[in-house]
């Protein structure tokens, strides 16, 4: 009885919002709150592209409208008890974040809203009360919460789409000093765990129960999956760069790189299972999925042996192998051991190189469902 009462109240409230939006629109008003209400109506249709383009146009004309959007989104997502409204609000936010630059006013406003406690994507306090049973309600609530956590994580990764990361393949053409190169490796080692965390959140967006059959959930999953393609490809490209420079890095960075590489071996297996499930559900085309290459256990053991054979450096040491090579007189045995280590790392890198580059493959023009 209580659930039915909540369902009726939520339905009445949503209908009043829609009626208000229609009246205001007919009267010629253009309010951000009304646009969001119309874009996230509680029906089974995906978010219409015209609302995405309308909002992007407003952002380009008036950057201050990003603040209005952040406030209106917070009000809409934070007060609804309808899983359709909540999910479509997240899809709307996701589409907009993909369409603007990482350091745009929209990102800044959302981060400000979150830091001041006006909205909480994680932990997500949403709970659906419009479904016919508690089982259905839990299914939709779980998916909305997982999706919200993914977007919350994405807000922390503004620099993932920076030009520096996108154009690192061109860095080889520049004359970099050794210190600049090592600084670059340090930056990559900070980015890689963020990419891994995003991939973990993607895998967590695994719909269960009735949510797997929802058209809106499937629409959201396609956006999530396509973003994971880009994250995975970026990660594999950057880990190859790290492995290529492993012999020159400090002991601390080598340990960090090894931990990242070791986690990727487990994560790749989980991602492979996730993608197989997505393919079976017909989410995205087979040709879109990147080639996942599991990391053999022998590679992990080889790197463990490699690290154990390194010079004993303290955690606070900032010296690199190349510095020691230039300042120390190696014995013939040391030289042979160094060559063997280089050969081993090169073998691992060579096996990592045949990757699919998906840069530029996933445009918003292909996101209409």
Coordinates of C-alpha atoms in Angstrom, one line a residue:
X1 CA 0.0 0.0 0.0
X2 CA 2.8 2.4 0.9
X3 CA 4.6 1.6 -2.4
X4 CA 1.4 2.2 -4.4
X5 CA 0.9 5.5 -2.6
X6 CA 4.5 6.6 -3.4
X7 CA 4.0 5.6 -7.0
X8 CA 0.8 7.7 -7.4
X9 CA 2.4 10.7 -5.8
X10 CA 5.5 10.5 -8.0
X11 CA 3.3 10.1 -11.1
X12 CA 1.2 13.1 -10.2
X13 CA 4.3 15.2 -9.5
X14 CA 6.0 14.2 -12.8
X15 CA 2.8 15.0 -14.8
X16 CA 2.6 18.4 -13.1
X17 CA 6.2 19.1 -14.1
X18 CA 5.5 18.1 -17.7
X19 CA 2.3 20.2 -17.9
X20 CA 4.2 23.2 -16.5
X21 CA 7.0 22.7 -19.0
X22 CA 4.5 22.6 -21.9
X23 CA 2.6 25.7 -20.8
X24 CA 5.8 27.7 -20.3
X25 CA 7.2 26.5 -23.7
X26 CA 4.0 27.5 -25.5
X27 CA 4.2 31.0 -23.8
X28 CA 7.6 31.5 -25.3
X29 CA 9.7 31.1 -22.1
X30 CA 13.1 29.4 -22.4
X31 CA 14.1 28.2 -19.0
X32 CA 16.9 25.7 -18.3
X33 CA 14.7 23.8 -15.8
X34 CA 12.0 23.4 -18.4
X35 CA 14.4 22.1 -21.0
X36 CA 15.7 19.5 -18.5
X37 CA 12.2 18.4 -17.5
X38 CA 11.1 17.9 -21.1
X39 CA 14.4 16.0 -21.9
X40 CA 13.9 13.7 -19.0
X41 CA 10.2 13.0 -19.1
X42 CA 9.1 9.7 -17.5
X43 CA 8.5 7.6 -20.6
X44 CA 10.4 4.8 -22.3
X45 CA 11.9 6.9 -25.1
X46 CA 15.6 7.8 -25.0
X47 CA 16.8 11.4 -24.5
X48 CA 16.0 13.3 -27.8
X49 CA 19.0 14.7 -29.6
X50 CA 17.4 18.1 -30.0
X51 CA 17.7 18.7 -26.3
X52 CA 21.4 17.9 -26.3
X53 CA 22.0 20.3 -29.2
X54 CA 19.9 23.0 -27.6
X55 CA 21.8 22.8 -24.4
X56 CA 25.2 22.8 -26.1
X57 CA 24.2 25.9 -28.1
X58 CA 23.2 27.7 -24.9
X59 CA 26.5 26.7 -23.3
X60 CA 28.4 28.1 -26.3
X61 CA 26.4 31.4 -26.4
X62 CA 26.4 32.0 -22.7
X63 CA 28.9 30.1 -20.5
X64 CA 26.9 31.3 -17.4
X65 CA 24.1 29.0 -18.5
X66 CA 26.3 26.1 -17.3
X67 CA 25.6 27.2 -13.7
X68 CA 21.8 27.2 -14.4
X69 CA 22.1 23.7 -15.9
X70 CA 24.1 22.4 -12.9
X71 CA 21.4 23.8 -10.5
X72 CA 18.5 22.4 -12.5
X73 CA 20.1 19.0 -13.0
X74 CA 20.7 18.8 -9.3
X75 CA 17.1 19.6 -8.5
X76 CA 15.8 17.2 -11.1
X77 CA 18.0 14.2 -10.2
X78 CA 18.0 14.9 -6.5
X79 CA 14.3 15.0 -6.0
X80 CA 12.9 12.3 -8.4
X81 CA 11.8 8.9 -7.3
X82 CA 11.2 7.6 -10.9
X83 CA 13.9 5.4 -12.3
X84 CA 13.1 6.6 -15.8
X85 CA 13.6 10.3 -14.9
X86 CA 16.8 9.5 -12.9
X87 CA 18.3 7.4 -15.7
X88 CA 17.5 9.9 -18.4
X89 CA 19.0 12.7 -16.3
X90 CA 22.2 10.7 -16.1
X91 CA 22.2 10.0 -19.8
X92 CA 21.7 13.7 -20.5
X93 CA 24.6 14.6 -18.2
X94 CA 26.8 11.9 -19.8
X95 CA 26.1 13.1 -23.4
X96 CA 26.9 16.7 -22.4
X97 CA 30.1 15.8 -20.7
X98 CA 31.2 13.9 -23.8
X99 CA 30.5 16.9 -26.0
X100 CA 32.4 19.6 -24.1
X101 CA 36.0 20.2 -23.3
X102 CA 37.4 18.8 -20.1
X103 CA 38.0 22.2 -18.5
X104 CA 34.8 23.8 -19.7
X105 CA 32.6 25.9 -17.4
X106 CA 30.2 22.9 -17.2
X107 CA 32.8 20.7 -15.6
X108 CA 33.7 23.5 -13.2
X109 CA 30.1 24.1 -12.2
X110 CA 29.4 20.4 -11.6
X111 CA 32.5 20.1 -9.5
X112 CA 31.5 23.1 -7.5
X113 CA 28.0 21.8 -7.0
X114 CA 29.4 18.4 -5.8
X115 CA 32.0 19.9 -3.5
X116 CA 29.4 22.0 -1.8
X117 CA 27.2 19.0 -1.1
X118 CA 24.4 20.1 -3.3
X119 CA 24.4 16.8 -5.2
X120 CA 25.7 13.4 -4.5
X121 CA 26.4 11.1 -7.4
X122 CA 28.4 8.8 -5.1
X123 CA 27.1 7.7 -2.8
X124 CA 23.9 7.9 -4.7
X125 CA 20.8 8.3 -2.6
X126 CA 18.3 7.6 -5.4
X127 CA 15.6 4.9 -4.7
X128 CA 13.0 4.0 -7.2
X129 CA 9.4 3.8 -5.9
X130 CA 7.5 3.7 -9.3
X131 CA 8.1 0.0 -10.1
X132 CA 5.5 -2.6 -9.6
X133 CA 7.5 -4.7 -7.2
X134 CA 10.5 -4.4 -4.8
X135 CA 12.5 -6.8 -7.1
X136 CA 12.0 -4.5 -10.1
X137 CA 12.7 -1.4 -8.0
X138 CA 16.0 -2.8 -6.7
X139 CA 17.1 -3.7 -10.2
X140 CA 16.6 -0.2 -11.5
X141 CA 17.9 1.4 -8.4
X142 CA 21.1 -0.6 -8.6
X143 CA 21.7 0.4 -12.2
X144 CA 21.1 4.1 -11.6
X145 CA 23.4 4.1 -8.6
X146 CA 26.2 2.3 -10.6
X147 CA 25.8 4.7 -13.5
X148 CA 25.9 7.7 -11.2
X149 CA 29.1 6.4 -9.6
X150 CA 30.7 6.1 -13.0
X151 CA 29.8 9.7 -13.9
X152 CA 31.1 10.8 -10.5
X153 CA 34.4 9.1 -11.2
X154 CA 34.5 10.7 -14.6
X155 CA 34.2 14.2 -13.1
X156 CA 37.5 13.5 -11.3
X157 CA 39.3 12.7 -14.6
X158 CA 39.1 16.0 -16.4
X159 CA 42.6 15.6 -17.8
X160 CA 41.9 12.3 -19.5
X161 CA 40.8 14.2 -22.6
X162 CA 43.6 16.7 -22.6
X163 CA 45.5 17.4 -25.7
X164 CA 48.7 16.2 -24.1
X165 CA 47.4 12.7 -23.6
X166 CA 45.7 12.6 -27.0
X167 CA 48.9 13.7 -28.8
X168 CA 51.5 11.8 -26.9
X169 CA 52.3 9.7 -29.9
X170 CA 53.8 12.8 -31.4
X171 CA 56.1 13.4 -28.5
X172 CA 58.7 11.1 -30.0
X173 CA 59.4 13.6 -32.7
X174 CA 60.5 16.2 -30.2
X175 CA 63.9 16.4 -28.6
X176 CA 63.2 15.7 -24.9
X177 CA 65.7 15.8 -22.1
X178 CA 65.9 12.8 -19.9
X179 CA 64.3 14.6 -17.0
X180 CA 61.4 15.7 -19.2
X181 CA 60.9 12.2 -20.4
X182 CA 60.9 10.9 -16.8
X183 CA 58.4 13.6 -15.8
X184 CA 56.2 12.5 -18.6
X185 CA 56.4 8.9 -17.4
X186 CA 55.4 10.1 -13.9
X187 CA 52.3 11.8 -15.4
X188 CA 51.3 8.7 -17.3
X189 CA 51.6 6.6 -14.1
X190 CA 49.2 9.0 -12.4
X191 CA 46.7 8.7 -15.3
X192 CA 46.7 4.9 -15.8
X193 CA 45.1 4.1 -12.4
X194 CA 42.4 6.6 -13.2
X195 CA 41.7 4.8 -16.4
X196 CA 41.6 1.5 -14.6
X197 CA 39.2 2.9 -12.1
X198 CA 36.9 4.1 -14.8
X199 CA 37.0 0.7 -16.4
X200 CA 36.1 -0.9 -13.0
X201 CA 33.1 1.4 -12.8
X202 CA 32.0 0.5 -16.3
X203 CA 32.1 -3.2 -15.4
X204 CA 30.0 -2.4 -12.3
X205 CA 27.3 -1.0 -14.6
X206 CA 26.1 -4.5 -15.1
X207 CA 22.2 -4.5 -15.3
X208 CA 20.4 -7.2 -13.6
X209 CA 16.8 -8.5 -13.6
X210 CA 14.2 -6.5 -15.5
X211 CA 16.7 -3.7 -16.1
X212 CA 18.4 -5.7 -18.8
X213 CA 15.2 -5.6 -20.9
X214 CA 14.6 -1.8 -20.6
X215 CA 15.2 0.2 -23.8
X216 CA 16.4 3.2 -21.8
X217 CA 18.9 1.0 -19.9
X218 CA 20.2 -0.5 -23.2
X219 CA 20.5 3.0 -24.6
X220 CA 22.6 4.1 -21.5
X221 CA 24.7 0.9 -21.8
X222 CA 25.7 1.8 -25.4
X223 CA 27.0 5.1 -24.2
X224 CA 28.9 3.5 -21.3
X225 CA 30.4 0.7 -23.4
X226 CA 31.6 3.0 -26.2
X227 CA 33.3 5.2 -23.6
X228 CA 35.0 2.1 -22.2
X229 CA 36.4 1.4 -25.7
X230 CA 38.2 4.7 -25.7
X231 CA 39.4 4.3 -22.1
X232 CA 40.7 0.8 -22.7
X233 CA 42.5 1.8 -25.9
X234 CA 44.1 4.8 -24.1
X235 CA 45.3 2.5 -21.3
X236 CA 46.9 -0.1 -23.6
X237 CA 48.7 2.6 -25.5
X238 CA 50.0 4.3 -22.4
X239 CA 51.1 1.1 -20.7
X240 CA 53.1 0.2 -23.8
X241 CA 54.9 3.6 -23.5
X242 CA 55.6 2.8 -19.8
X243 CA 57.1 -0.6 -20.6
X244 CA 59.3 0.8 -23.3
X245 CA 60.8 3.2 -20.8
X246 CA 60.8 0.9 -17.8
X247 CA 64.5 0.3 -17.9
X248 CA 65.2 4.0 -17.4
X249 CA 62.7 4.7 -14.6
X250 CA 63.3 5.0 -10.9
X251 CA 62.7 2.0 -8.7
X252 CA 59.6 3.6 -7.2
X253 CA 58.0 4.2 -10.6
X254 CA 59.0 0.7 -11.7
X255 CA 57.0 -0.7 -8.7
X256 CA 54.1 1.5 -9.5
X257 CA 54.1 0.4 -13.1
X258 CA 54.3 -3.2 -12.1
X259 CA 51.3 -2.9 -9.8
X260 CA 49.3 -1.2 -12.6
X261 CA 50.4 -3.9 -15.1
X262 CA 49.5 -6.7 -12.7
X263 CA 46.1 -5.3 -12.0
X264 CA 45.4 -4.9 -15.8
X265 CA 46.0 -8.7 -16.2
X266 CA 43.0 -9.4 -13.9
X267 CA 40.9 -6.5 -15.1
X268 CA 41.3 -7.5 -18.8
X269 CA 39.7 -10.9 -18.0
X270 CA 36.8 -9.3 -16.3
X271 CA 36.4 -6.8 -19.1
X272 CA 36.4 -9.7 -21.6
X273 CA 33.5 -11.4 -19.8
X274 CA 31.6 -8.1 -19.6
X275 CA 32.1 -7.5 -23.4
X276 CA 30.9 -11.0 -24.2
X277 CA 27.7 -10.4 -22.2
X278 CA 27.2 -7.1 -24.0
X279 CA 27.7 -8.7 -27.4
X280 CA 25.2 -11.4 -26.5
X281 CA 22.7 -8.7 -25.7
X282 CA 23.4 -6.9 -29.1
X283 CA 24.8 -3.8 -27.5
X284 CA 26.9 -2.0 -30.1
X285 CA 28.2 -3.8 -33.2
X286 CA 30.8 -6.6 -33.1
X287 CA 33.2 -4.5 -35.2
X288 CA 33.2 -1.7 -32.6
X289 CA 34.7 -3.8 -29.8
X290 CA 38.5 -3.6 -29.3
X291 CA 40.6 -6.6 -29.4
X292 CA 41.3 -7.6 -25.8
X293 CA 44.6 -9.3 -25.4
X294 CA 44.9 -11.1 -22.0
X295 CA 48.3 -10.6 -20.3
X296 CA 50.0 -14.0 -19.8
X297 CA 51.0 -14.9 -16.3
X298 CA 54.5 -15.5 -17.6
X299 CA 54.8 -11.8 -18.3
X300 CA 53.9 -10.9 -14.7
X301 CA 56.5 -13.4 -13.4
X302 CA 59.1 -12.1 -15.8
X303 CA 58.6 -8.5 -14.5
X304 CA 58.8 -9.7 -10.9
X305 CA 62.1 -11.4 -11.7
X306 CA 63.3 -8.2 -13.5
X307 CA 62.4 -6.0 -10.5
X308 CA 64.1 -8.4 -8.0
X309 CA 67.3 -8.1 -10.0
X310 CA 67.4 -4.3 -9.9
X311 CA 69.9 -2.3 -7.9
X312 CA 68.7 -1.9 -4.3
X313 CA 67.2 1.6 -4.3
X314 CA 65.3 3.1 -1.3
X315 CA 61.8 4.4 -1.7
X316 CA 63.0 7.9 -1.4
X317 CA 65.6 7.6 -4.1
X318 CA 65.0 9.6 -7.2
X319 CA 68.0 8.2 -9.2
X320 CA 67.3 6.4 -12.4
X321 CA 69.0 3.4 -14.0
X322 CA 70.4 5.5 -16.8
X323 CA 72.0 7.9 -14.3
X324 CA 73.8 4.9 -12.7
X325 CA 74.8 3.6 -16.0
X326 CA 76.5 6.8 -16.9
X327 CA 78.3 7.2 -13.5
X328 CA 79.3 3.6 -12.7
X329 CA 81.8 1.3 -14.3
X330 CA 80.0 -1.9 -15.1
X331 CA 81.6 -5.3 -15.1
X332 CA 81.2 -7.5 -18.1
X333 CA 78.7 -9.7 -16.2
X334 CA 76.7 -6.6 -15.3
X335 CA 76.6 -5.7 -19.0
X336 CA 75.3 -9.1 -20.0
X337 CA 72.6 -9.0 -17.3
X338 CA 71.5 -5.6 -18.4
X339 CA 71.2 -6.7 -22.0
X340 CA 69.1 -9.7 -21.0
X341 CA 66.8 -7.5 -19.0
X342 CA 66.4 -5.1 -21.9
X343 CA 65.7 -8.0 -24.2
X344 CA 63.0 -9.3 -21.9
X345 CA 61.2 -6.0 -21.6
X346 CA 61.4 -5.5 -25.4
X347 CA 59.8 -8.9 -25.8
X348 CA 56.9 -7.9 -23.6
X349 CA 56.4 -4.6 -25.4
X350 CA 56.5 -6.2 -28.8
X351 CA 53.7 -8.5 -27.8
X352 CA 51.7 -5.5 -26.5
X353 CA 52.0 -3.4 -29.7
X354 CA 49.4 -4.9 -32.1
X355 CA 46.5 -2.8 -30.7
X356 CA 43.4 -1.4 -32.2
X357 CA 43.5 2.4 -32.3
X358 CA 40.0 3.6 -31.8
X359 CA 40.8 7.3 -31.6
X360 CA 38.1 9.4 -33.3
X361 CA 35.9 6.3 -33.9
X362 CA 33.2 7.2 -31.4
X363 CA 31.5 10.4 -32.2
X364 CA 28.2 11.6 -30.8
X365 CA 26.8 11.4 -34.3
X366 CA 26.6 7.6 -33.9
X367 CA 24.9 7.8 -30.5
X368 CA 21.3 8.0 -31.6
X369 CA 19.2 5.0 -30.7

